[in-house]
PDB file of C-alpha atoms and ligand atoms in Angstrom:
ATOM      1  CA  MET A1446      29.462 -25.561   1.934  1.00  0.00           C
ATOM      2  CA  ARG A1447      31.803 -25.729   4.723  1.00  0.00           C
ATOM      3  CA  LEU A1448      35.300 -26.827   3.320  1.00  0.00           C
ATOM      4  CA  ASP A1449      35.787 -29.719   5.648  1.00  0.00           C
ATOM      5  CA  LYS A1450      32.260 -31.180   4.532  1.00  0.00           C
ATOM      6  CA  VAL A1451      32.966 -30.701   1.050  1.00  0.00           C
ATOM      7  CA  ILE A1452      36.172 -32.774   1.233  1.00  0.00           C
ATOM      8  CA  GLU A1453      34.677 -35.224   3.364  1.00  0.00           C
ATOM      9  CA  GLN A1454      31.555 -35.845   0.827  1.00  0.00           C
ATOM     10  CA  ASN A1455      33.641 -36.047  -2.168  1.00  0.00           C
ATOM     11  CA  LEU A1456      36.721 -38.114  -0.986  1.00  0.00           C
ATOM     12  CA  GLN A1457      35.138 -39.701   2.145  1.00  0.00           C
ATOM     13  CA  THR A1458      38.027 -38.773   4.395  1.00  0.00           C
ATOM     14  CA  THR A1459      38.729 -39.615   7.903  1.00  0.00           C
ATOM     15  CA  ARG A1460      39.016 -36.934  10.594  1.00  0.00           C
ATOM     16  CA  LYS A1461      42.832 -37.685  10.841  1.00  0.00           C
ATOM     17  CA  GLU A1462      43.127 -37.494   7.069  1.00  0.00           C
ATOM     18  CA  MET A1463      41.343 -34.292   7.101  1.00  0.00           C
ATOM     19  CA  LYS A1464      43.728 -32.772   9.528  1.00  0.00           C
ATOM     20  CA  ARG A1465      46.712 -34.086   7.569  1.00  0.00           C
ATOM     21  CA  LEU A1466      45.545 -32.517   4.306  1.00  0.00           C
ATOM     22  CA  PHE A1467      45.267 -29.105   5.907  1.00  0.00           C
ATOM     23  CA  LEU A1468      48.556 -29.394   7.612  1.00  0.00           C
ATOM     24  CA  MET A1469      50.374 -30.587   4.552  1.00  0.00           C
ATOM     25  CA  LYS A1470      48.740 -27.565   2.968  1.00  0.00           C
ATOM     26  CA  LYS A1471      47.089 -29.927   0.421  1.00  0.00           C
ATOM     27  CA  VAL A1472      43.823 -27.645   0.248  1.00  0.00           C
ATOM     28  CA  LEU A1473      43.693 -24.918  -2.294  1.00  0.00           C
ATOM     29  CA  ILE A1474      41.015 -22.288  -2.806  1.00  0.00           C
ATOM     30  CA  ASP A1475      41.627 -20.532  -6.142  1.00  0.00           C
ATOM     31  CA  GLY A1476      45.004 -21.252  -5.951  1.00  0.00           C
ATOM     32  CA  MET A1477      45.863 -20.333  -2.420  1.00  0.00           C
ATOM     33  CA  VAL A1478      46.748 -22.506   0.516  1.00  0.00           C
ATOM     34  CA  GLU A1479      43.488 -22.643   2.620  1.00  0.00           C
ATOM     35  CA  LEU A1480      43.831 -23.460   6.491  1.00  0.00           C
ATOM     36  CA  SER A1481      40.262 -23.167   7.491  1.00  0.00           C
ATOM     37  CA  PRO A1482      38.231 -26.107   7.566  1.00  0.00           C
ATOM     38  CA  GLN A1483      35.115 -23.783   8.265  1.00  0.00           C
ATOM     39  CA  ARG A1484      35.539 -21.697   5.009  1.00  0.00           C
ATOM     40  CA  ASN A1485      32.431 -21.423   3.017  1.00  0.00           C
ATOM     41  CA  VAL A1486      33.096 -22.608  -0.624  1.00  0.00           C
ATOM     42  CA  ASP A1487      30.886 -23.133  -3.628  1.00  0.00           C
ATOM     43  CA  SER A1488      32.566 -24.652  -6.923  1.00  0.00           C
ATOM     44  CA  ARG A1489      30.633 -22.363  -9.079  1.00  0.00           C
ATOM     45  CA  LEU A1490      32.533 -19.232  -7.407  1.00  0.00           C
ATOM     46  CA  HIS A1491      35.776 -20.990  -6.121  1.00  0.00           C
ATOM     47  CA  GLU A1492      38.010 -23.382  -7.436  1.00  0.00           C
ATOM     48  CA  ILE A1493      38.456 -26.106  -4.832  1.00  0.00           C
ATOM     49  CA  GLN A1494      41.509 -28.354  -5.022  1.00  0.00           C
ATOM     50  CA  VAL A1495      42.434 -30.906  -2.616  1.00  0.00           C
ATOM     51  CA  ASP A1496      45.421 -33.108  -3.111  1.00  0.00           C
ATOM     52  CA  GLY A1497      45.377 -32.541  -6.694  1.00  0.00           C
ATOM     53  CA  GLN A1498      41.873 -32.922  -7.252  1.00  0.00           C
ATOM     54  CA  LYS A1499      39.040 -30.656  -8.138  1.00  0.00           C
ATOM     55  CA  LEU A1500      36.046 -30.752  -5.874  1.00  0.00           C
ATOM     56  CA  ARG A1501      32.307 -29.856  -6.445  1.00  0.00           C
ATOM     57  CA  THR A1502      29.608 -28.598  -4.259  1.00  0.00           C
ATOM     58  CA  SER A1503      26.001 -28.730  -5.513  1.00  0.00           C
ATOM     59  CA  HIS A1504      24.041 -25.594  -3.611  1.00  0.00           C
ATOM     60  CA  VAL A1505      21.004 -24.317  -4.884  1.00  0.00           C
ATOM     61  CA  TYR A1506      20.036 -20.274  -4.994  1.00  0.00           C
ATOM     62  CA  TYR A1507      16.683 -19.304  -6.016  1.00  0.00           C
ATOM     63  CA  LEU A1508      15.329 -15.819  -6.267  1.00  0.00           C
ATOM     64  CA  LEU A1509      11.700 -15.913  -5.140  1.00  0.00           C
ATOM     65  CA  ASN A1510       9.127 -13.315  -5.851  1.00  0.00           C
ATOM     66  CA  LYS A1511       6.902 -13.844  -2.843  1.00  0.00           C
ATOM     67  CA  PRO A1512       3.368 -13.394  -3.062  1.00  0.00           C
ATOM     68  CA  ALA A1513       1.311 -12.333  -0.141  1.00  0.00           C
ATOM     69  CA  GLY A1514      -0.339 -15.063   2.213  1.00  0.00           C
ATOM     70  CA  VAL A1515       2.693 -17.055   1.999  1.00  0.00           C
ATOM     71  CA  VAL A1516       4.791 -17.146   5.357  1.00  0.00           C
ATOM     72  CA  THR A1517       8.779 -17.259   5.546  1.00  0.00           C
ATOM     73  CA  ALA A1518       8.798 -19.887   8.287  1.00  0.00           C
ATOM     74  CA  LYS A1519      10.581 -23.318   7.440  1.00  0.00           C
ATOM     75  CA  LYS A1520       7.237 -25.247   8.281  1.00  0.00           C
ATOM     76  CA  ASP A1521       3.664 -23.874   8.994  1.00  0.00           C
ATOM     77  CA  GLU A1522       0.551 -25.599   9.877  1.00  0.00           C
ATOM     78  CA  LYS A1523      -1.910 -22.869   8.430  1.00  0.00           C
ATOM     79  CA  PHE A1524      -0.303 -21.275   5.575  1.00  0.00           C
ATOM     80  CA  GLN A1525       1.922 -22.180   2.571  1.00  0.00           C
ATOM     81  CA  THR A1526       5.542 -21.362   2.973  1.00  0.00           C
ATOM     82  CA  ALA A1527       7.969 -19.864   0.752  1.00  0.00           C
ATOM     83  CA  THR A1528       9.987 -23.058   0.380  1.00  0.00           C
ATOM     84  CA  GLN A1529       6.881 -24.856  -0.765  1.00  0.00           C
ATOM     85  CA  LEU A1530       6.817 -22.799  -3.783  1.00  0.00           C
ATOM     86  CA  VAL A1531       9.449 -24.305  -5.185  1.00  0.00           C
ATOM     87  CA  ALA A1532       9.187 -27.677  -7.253  1.00  0.00           C
ATOM     88  CA  GLU A1533       9.560 -30.770  -5.109  1.00  0.00           C
ATOM     89  CA  ALA A1534      12.295 -31.946  -7.422  1.00  0.00           C
ATOM     90  CA  GLU A1535      14.197 -28.759  -7.098  1.00  0.00           C
ATOM     91  CA  ARG A1536      13.903 -28.333  -3.319  1.00  0.00           C
ATOM     92  CA  PRO A1537      16.802 -29.962  -1.173  1.00  0.00           C
ATOM     93  CA  ALA A1538      15.737 -30.933   2.405  1.00  0.00           C
ATOM     94  CA  ASP A1539      17.605 -27.948   3.813  1.00  0.00           C
ATOM     95  CA  LEU A1540      16.408 -25.295   1.395  1.00  0.00           C
ATOM     96  CA  TYR A1541      15.436 -22.038   3.385  1.00  0.00           C
ATOM     97  CA  PRO A1542      14.770 -18.519   3.295  1.00  0.00           C
ATOM     98  CA  VAL A1543      17.452 -15.950   3.721  1.00  0.00           C
ATOM     99  CA  GLY A1544      15.718 -13.706   6.427  1.00  0.00           C
ATOM    100  CA  ARG A1545      12.111 -13.228   7.028  1.00  0.00           C
ATOM    101  CA  LEU A1546       9.280 -10.954   5.402  1.00  0.00           C
ATOM    102  CA  ASP A1547       5.826 -10.797   6.871  1.00  0.00           C
ATOM    103  CA  ARG A1548       3.183 -12.742   5.590  1.00  0.00           C
ATOM    104  CA  ASP A1549       1.446  -9.690   3.744  1.00  0.00           C
ATOM    105  CA  THR A1550       4.760  -8.614   2.363  1.00  0.00           C
ATOM    106  CA  THR A1551       5.470  -9.380  -1.128  1.00  0.00           C
ATOM    107  CA  GLY A1552       8.867  -9.286  -3.121  1.00  0.00           C
ATOM    108  CA  LEU A1553      12.413 -10.479  -3.223  1.00  0.00           C
ATOM    109  CA  LEU A1554      13.426 -13.527  -1.058  1.00  0.00           C
ATOM    110  CA  LEU A1555      16.622 -15.258  -1.540  1.00  0.00           C
ATOM    111  CA  LEU A1556      16.296 -19.266  -0.920  1.00  0.00           C
ATOM    112  CA  THR A1557      19.203 -21.476  -0.521  1.00  0.00           C
ATOM    113  CA  ASP A1558      20.754 -24.534   1.191  1.00  0.00           C
ATOM    114  CA  ASN A1559      23.968 -22.829   1.815  1.00  0.00           C
ATOM    115  CA  GLY A1560      23.022 -22.175   5.599  1.00  0.00           C
ATOM    116  CA  GLN A1561      26.493 -20.512   6.059  1.00  0.00           C
ATOM    117  CA  LEU A1562      25.792 -17.860   3.396  1.00  0.00           C
ATOM    118  CA  GLY A1563      22.464 -16.985   4.581  1.00  0.00           C
ATOM    119  CA  TYR A1564      23.730 -16.724   8.140  1.00  0.00           C
ATOM    120  CA  ASP A1565      26.415 -14.533   7.041  1.00  0.00           C
ATOM    121  CA  LEU A1566      24.113 -12.279   4.982  1.00  0.00           C
ATOM    122  CA  LEU A1567      22.040 -11.710   7.938  1.00  0.00           C
ATOM    123  CA  GLN A1568      24.818 -10.493  10.204  1.00  0.00           C
ATOM    124  CA  PRO A1569      24.277  -6.940  11.226  1.00  0.00           C
ATOM    125  CA  GLY A1570      28.133  -6.579  10.505  1.00  0.00           C
ATOM    126  CA  ALA A1571      27.332  -7.458   6.906  1.00  0.00           C
ATOM    127  CA  LYS A1572      25.406  -4.323   6.612  1.00  0.00           C
ATOM    128  CA  VAL A1573      23.521  -5.868   3.709  1.00  0.00           C
ATOM    129  CA  THR A1574      21.066  -2.901   2.356  1.00  0.00           C
ATOM    130  CA  LYS A1575      17.330  -3.937   1.574  1.00  0.00           C
ATOM    131  CA  THR A1576      15.223  -1.409  -0.601  1.00  0.00           C
ATOM    132  CA  TYR A1577      11.520  -1.682  -0.321  1.00  0.00           C
ATOM    133  CA  HIS A1578       8.467  -0.082  -2.146  1.00  0.00           C
ATOM    134  CA  VAL A1579       6.203   1.147   0.328  1.00  0.00           C
ATOM    135  CA  ILE A1580       2.489   2.413   0.116  1.00  0.00           C
ATOM    136  CA  VAL A1581       1.505   4.331   3.044  1.00  0.00           C
ATOM    137  CA  ASN A1582      -1.897   5.502   4.242  1.00  0.00           C
ATOM    138  CA  GLU A1583      -1.003   9.210   4.487  1.00  0.00           C
ATOM    139  CA  ALA A1584       1.236  11.909   3.032  1.00  0.00           C
ATOM    140  CA  VAL A1585       4.810  11.333   3.406  1.00  0.00           C
ATOM    141  CA  THR A1586       6.808  14.616   4.259  1.00  0.00           C
ATOM    142  CA  ILE A1587      10.335  16.046   3.906  1.00  0.00           C
ATOM    143  CA  GLU A1588      10.238  16.074   7.783  1.00  0.00           C
ATOM    144  CA  ASP A1589       9.830  12.325   7.529  1.00  0.00           C
ATOM    145  CA  VAL A1590      12.626  11.956   5.195  1.00  0.00           C
ATOM    146  CA  ALA A1591      14.786  14.017   7.759  1.00  0.00           C
ATOM    147  CA  ALA A1592      13.510  11.663  10.658  1.00  0.00           C
ATOM    148  CA  PHE A1593      14.411   8.469   8.699  1.00  0.00           C
ATOM    149  CA  LYS A1594      17.908   9.916   7.790  1.00  0.00           C
ATOM    150  CA  ALA A1595      18.441  10.980  11.260  1.00  0.00           C
ATOM    151  CA  GLY A1596      17.397   7.519  12.635  1.00  0.00           C
ATOM    152  CA  ILE A1597      14.030   6.498  13.680  1.00  0.00           C
ATOM    153  CA  VAL A1598      13.163   5.540  17.304  1.00  0.00           C
ATOM    154  CA  PHE A1599      10.444   2.976  17.667  1.00  0.00           C
ATOM    155  CA  HIS A1600       7.550   3.504  20.244  1.00  0.00           C
ATOM    156  CA  GLY A1601       9.356   1.709  22.865  1.00  0.00           C
ATOM    157  CA  GLY A1602      12.573   3.243  22.544  1.00  0.00           C
ATOM    158  CA  VAL A1603      14.571   0.897  20.052  1.00  0.00           C
ATOM    159  CA  HIS A1604      16.925   3.000  17.978  1.00  0.00           C
ATOM    160  CA  CYS A1605      17.307   2.492  13.977  1.00  0.00           C
ATOM    161  CA  GLN A1606      20.040   3.261  12.098  1.00  0.00           C
ATOM    162  CA  PRO A1607      19.857   6.092   9.514  1.00  0.00           C
ATOM    163  CA  ALA A1608      17.746   5.220   6.377  1.00  0.00           C
ATOM    164  CA  GLN A1609      17.158   6.692   3.029  1.00  0.00           C
ATOM    165  CA  LEU A1610      13.475   7.603   2.200  1.00  0.00           C
ATOM    166  CA  ASN A1611      12.572   8.608  -1.392  1.00  0.00           C
ATOM    167  CA  ILE A1612       9.351   9.887  -1.880  1.00  0.00           C
ATOM    168  CA  LEU A1613       7.807   8.884  -5.166  1.00  0.00           C
ATOM    169  CA  SER A1614       4.395  10.446  -4.708  1.00  0.00           C
ATOM    170  CA  SER A1615       2.668  11.960  -1.544  1.00  0.00           C
ATOM    171  CA  LYS A1616      -1.002  12.926  -1.123  1.00  0.00           C
ATOM    172  CA  SER A1617      -3.282  12.675   2.032  1.00  0.00           C
ATOM    173  CA  GLY A1618      -4.649   9.180   1.997  1.00  0.00           C
ATOM    174  CA  HIS A1619      -1.852   7.531  -0.234  1.00  0.00           C
ATOM    175  CA  SER A1620       1.880   7.802  -0.442  1.00  0.00           C
ATOM    176  CA  GLU A1621       4.306   5.713  -2.400  1.00  0.00           C
ATOM    177  CA  VAL A1622       8.122   5.755  -1.343  1.00  0.00           C
ATOM    178  CA  LEU A1623      11.163   3.877  -1.563  1.00  0.00           C
ATOM    179  CA  LEU A1624      12.805   2.986   1.523  1.00  0.00           C
ATOM    180  CA  THR A1625      16.546   1.770   2.008  1.00  0.00           C
ATOM    181  CA  ILE A1626      17.746   0.254   5.353  1.00  0.00           C
ATOM    182  CA  LYS A1627      20.764  -1.492   6.550  1.00  0.00           C
ATOM    183  CA  GLU A1628      19.340  -3.548   9.183  1.00  0.00           C
ATOM    184  CA  GLY A1629      16.666  -6.312   9.688  1.00  0.00           C
ATOM    185  CA  LYS A1630      14.579  -5.602  12.992  1.00  0.00           C
ATOM    186  CA  PHE A1631      11.473  -7.469  13.354  1.00  0.00           C
ATOM    187  CA  HIS A1632       8.559  -5.689  11.473  1.00  0.00           C
ATOM    188  CA  GLN A1633      11.088  -2.881  10.910  1.00  0.00           C
ATOM    189  CA  VAL A1634       9.781  -1.117   8.153  1.00  0.00           C
ATOM    190  CA  LYS A1635       6.201  -1.069   9.463  1.00  0.00           C
ATOM    191  CA  LYS A1636       7.557  -0.061  12.886  1.00  0.00           C
ATOM    192  CA  MET A1637       9.397   2.920  11.609  1.00  0.00           C
ATOM    193  CA  PHE A1638       6.284   4.312   9.606  1.00  0.00           C
ATOM    194  CA  LEU A1639       4.263   3.744  12.923  1.00  0.00           C
ATOM    195  CA  ALA A1640       6.666   5.721  15.019  1.00  0.00           C
ATOM    196  CA  CYS A1641       6.017   8.665  12.650  1.00  0.00           C
ATOM    197  CA  GLY A1642       2.260   8.085  12.918  1.00  0.00           C
ATOM    198  CA  LYS A1643       1.570   6.160   9.633  1.00  0.00           C
ATOM    199  CA  LYS A1644       0.483   3.087   8.532  1.00  0.00           C
ATOM    200  CA  VAL A1645       2.081   0.670   5.946  1.00  0.00           C
ATOM    201  CA  ILE A1646      -0.607  -0.652   3.402  1.00  0.00           C
ATOM    202  CA  LYS A1647       1.512  -2.546   1.130  1.00  0.00           C
ATOM    203  CA  LEU A1648       5.252  -3.501   1.303  1.00  0.00           C
ATOM    204  CA  THR A1649       7.256  -4.810  -1.488  1.00  0.00           C
ATOM    205  CA  ARG A1650      11.144  -5.777  -1.405  1.00  0.00           C
ATOM    206  CA  LEU A1651      12.858  -4.559  -4.333  1.00  0.00           C
ATOM    207  CA  SER A1652      16.421  -5.734  -3.695  1.00  0.00           C
ATOM    208  CA  MET A1653      18.771  -7.200  -0.864  1.00  0.00           C
ATOM    209  CA  GLY A1654      22.165  -6.396  -1.202  1.00  0.00           C
ATOM    210  CA  PRO A1655      23.398  -6.919  -4.844  1.00  0.00           C
ATOM    211  CA  LEU A1656      20.114  -8.786  -5.773  1.00  0.00           C
ATOM    212  CA  ALA A1657      17.542  -7.158  -7.445  1.00  0.00           C
ATOM    213  CA  LEU A1658      13.799  -8.412  -8.018  1.00  0.00           C
ATOM    214  CA  PRO A1659      13.705  -9.021 -11.807  1.00  0.00           C
ATOM    215  CA  GLU A1660      10.924  -7.033 -13.241  1.00  0.00           C
ATOM    216  CA  ASP A1661       9.707 -10.261 -15.165  1.00  0.00           C
ATOM    217  CA  LEU A1662       9.604 -12.434 -12.314  1.00  0.00           C
ATOM    218  CA  VAL A1663       5.822 -13.122 -11.476  1.00  0.00           C
ATOM    219  CA  GLU A1664       4.569 -13.192  -8.212  1.00  0.00           C
ATOM    220  CA  GLY A1665       4.744 -16.631  -6.821  1.00  0.00           C
ATOM    221  CA  THR A1666       7.577 -17.841  -9.112  1.00  0.00           C
ATOM    222  CA  TYR A1667      11.020 -18.029  -8.591  1.00  0.00           C
ATOM    223  CA  ARG A1668      14.486 -18.684 -10.782  1.00  0.00           C
ATOM    224  CA  GLN A1669      17.927 -19.691 -10.049  1.00  0.00           C
ATOM    225  CA  LEU A1670      20.531 -16.901  -9.384  1.00  0.00           C
ATOM    226  CA  THR A1671      22.531 -16.192 -12.456  1.00  0.00           C
ATOM    227  CA  LEU A1672      26.295 -16.772 -12.161  1.00  0.00           C
ATOM    228  CA  ASN A1673      26.432 -13.140 -12.506  1.00  0.00           C
ATOM    229  CA  GLU A1674      24.310 -12.583  -9.283  1.00  0.00           C
ATOM    230  CA  LEU A1675      26.105 -15.406  -7.600  1.00  0.00           C
ATOM    231  CA  GLN A1676      29.608 -14.198  -8.368  1.00  0.00           C
ATOM    232  CA  GLN A1677      28.150 -10.661  -6.663  1.00  0.00           C
ATOM    233  CA  LEU A1678      27.258 -12.656  -3.300  1.00  0.00           C
ATOM    234  CA  LYS A1679      31.084 -13.973  -3.377  1.00  0.00           C
ATOM    235  CA  ILE A1680      32.378 -11.489  -0.990  1.00  0.00           C
ATOM    236  CA  TYR A1681      29.868 -12.839   1.564  1.00  0.00           C
ATOM    237  CA  PHE A1682      31.288 -16.201   1.493  1.00  0.00           C
ATOM    238  CA  ARG A1683      33.462 -16.474   4.593  1.00  0.00           C
TER     239      ARG A1683
HETATM  240  N1  URA B1770       9.614  -4.782   7.578  1.00  0.00           N
HETATM  241  C1  URA B1770       8.524  -5.284   7.669  1.00  0.00           C
HETATM  242  O1  URA B1770       7.743  -4.477   8.723  1.00  0.00           O
HETATM  243  N2  URA B1770       8.007  -6.280   7.153  1.00  0.00           N
HETATM  244  C2  URA B1770       8.627  -6.810   6.416  1.00  0.00           C
HETATM  245  O2  URA B1770       8.098  -7.878   5.879  1.00  0.00           O
HETATM  246  C3  URA B1770       9.952  -6.716   6.002  1.00  0.00           C
HETATM  247  C4  URA B1770      10.622  -5.593   6.550  1.00  0.00           C
END
C-alpha cells in the first residue's frame, strides 16, 4: 500500500500533517528516513514507523492454480472469474489478478489487493520471467529452439525478446516443452508457436518471477503466499 495511505488510514492525518511528518523526517522504513509518500510498503515486509509508532497494513496475496474455463477479467457476464474462486470472506473488494491468462490456460496466477505491486510486476522493465509447460500439436525441433533464442517475430511483424525453449519430448503430433519468456504480450506463447507453424494444445503457467506453482495446489484452489514467497517479492516493492 502507498505509504501516505497507510499513514492516513492508521493515524487519520490531514494533508498538512502528512506533509509535516515527511518534512520532519518522522517516517522511517526499516529504520531509514523515507521521503517518498508513494513508496509501496507492507508491514509483513517492512518496518513502518511514523512519529515513533509502528503501523500495519493488511494486504492479501494468493497463489491460485487457475483451471481452464475461468477468465482473468475482474468481472465477466458469462464466465466465472479468477477472483470468484476466492472465498467471499477472504476476498477484499479490490482483489485482482496480476496479469492475464487465457480462458483455456491453467496454472499459476497471483491475486492481490496491492495494486501497486501488481502494476510494478507487469512493467516490461521489471523483466519478470514466466515459465510455461506447453503441449504443441507437432514435433518441436532444435531449429525451433534456435528461433526462440534468436527472438520470434509474430505474423504481422511484432518482435519478441529471446526466449528459452526446452524440449521435454517431441514426436509428430505431440510435443511437450518448457518455455521461459520475460515479457507478456497478448497471447504471447500461442503466437510464438504460430509463428513457427505450430499450434498450442495446452498451456500451463508454472512460475512467475520467484513464485512457482506448488505441486500440491489442486486446480481451482488457492493459498496465501508464505512469508518466504512474499519476501522474494520485496525487490518489486518500489
Ligand atoms: N501466452 C498465451 O498465449 N496465453 C496465455 O494465457 C499466457 C501466455
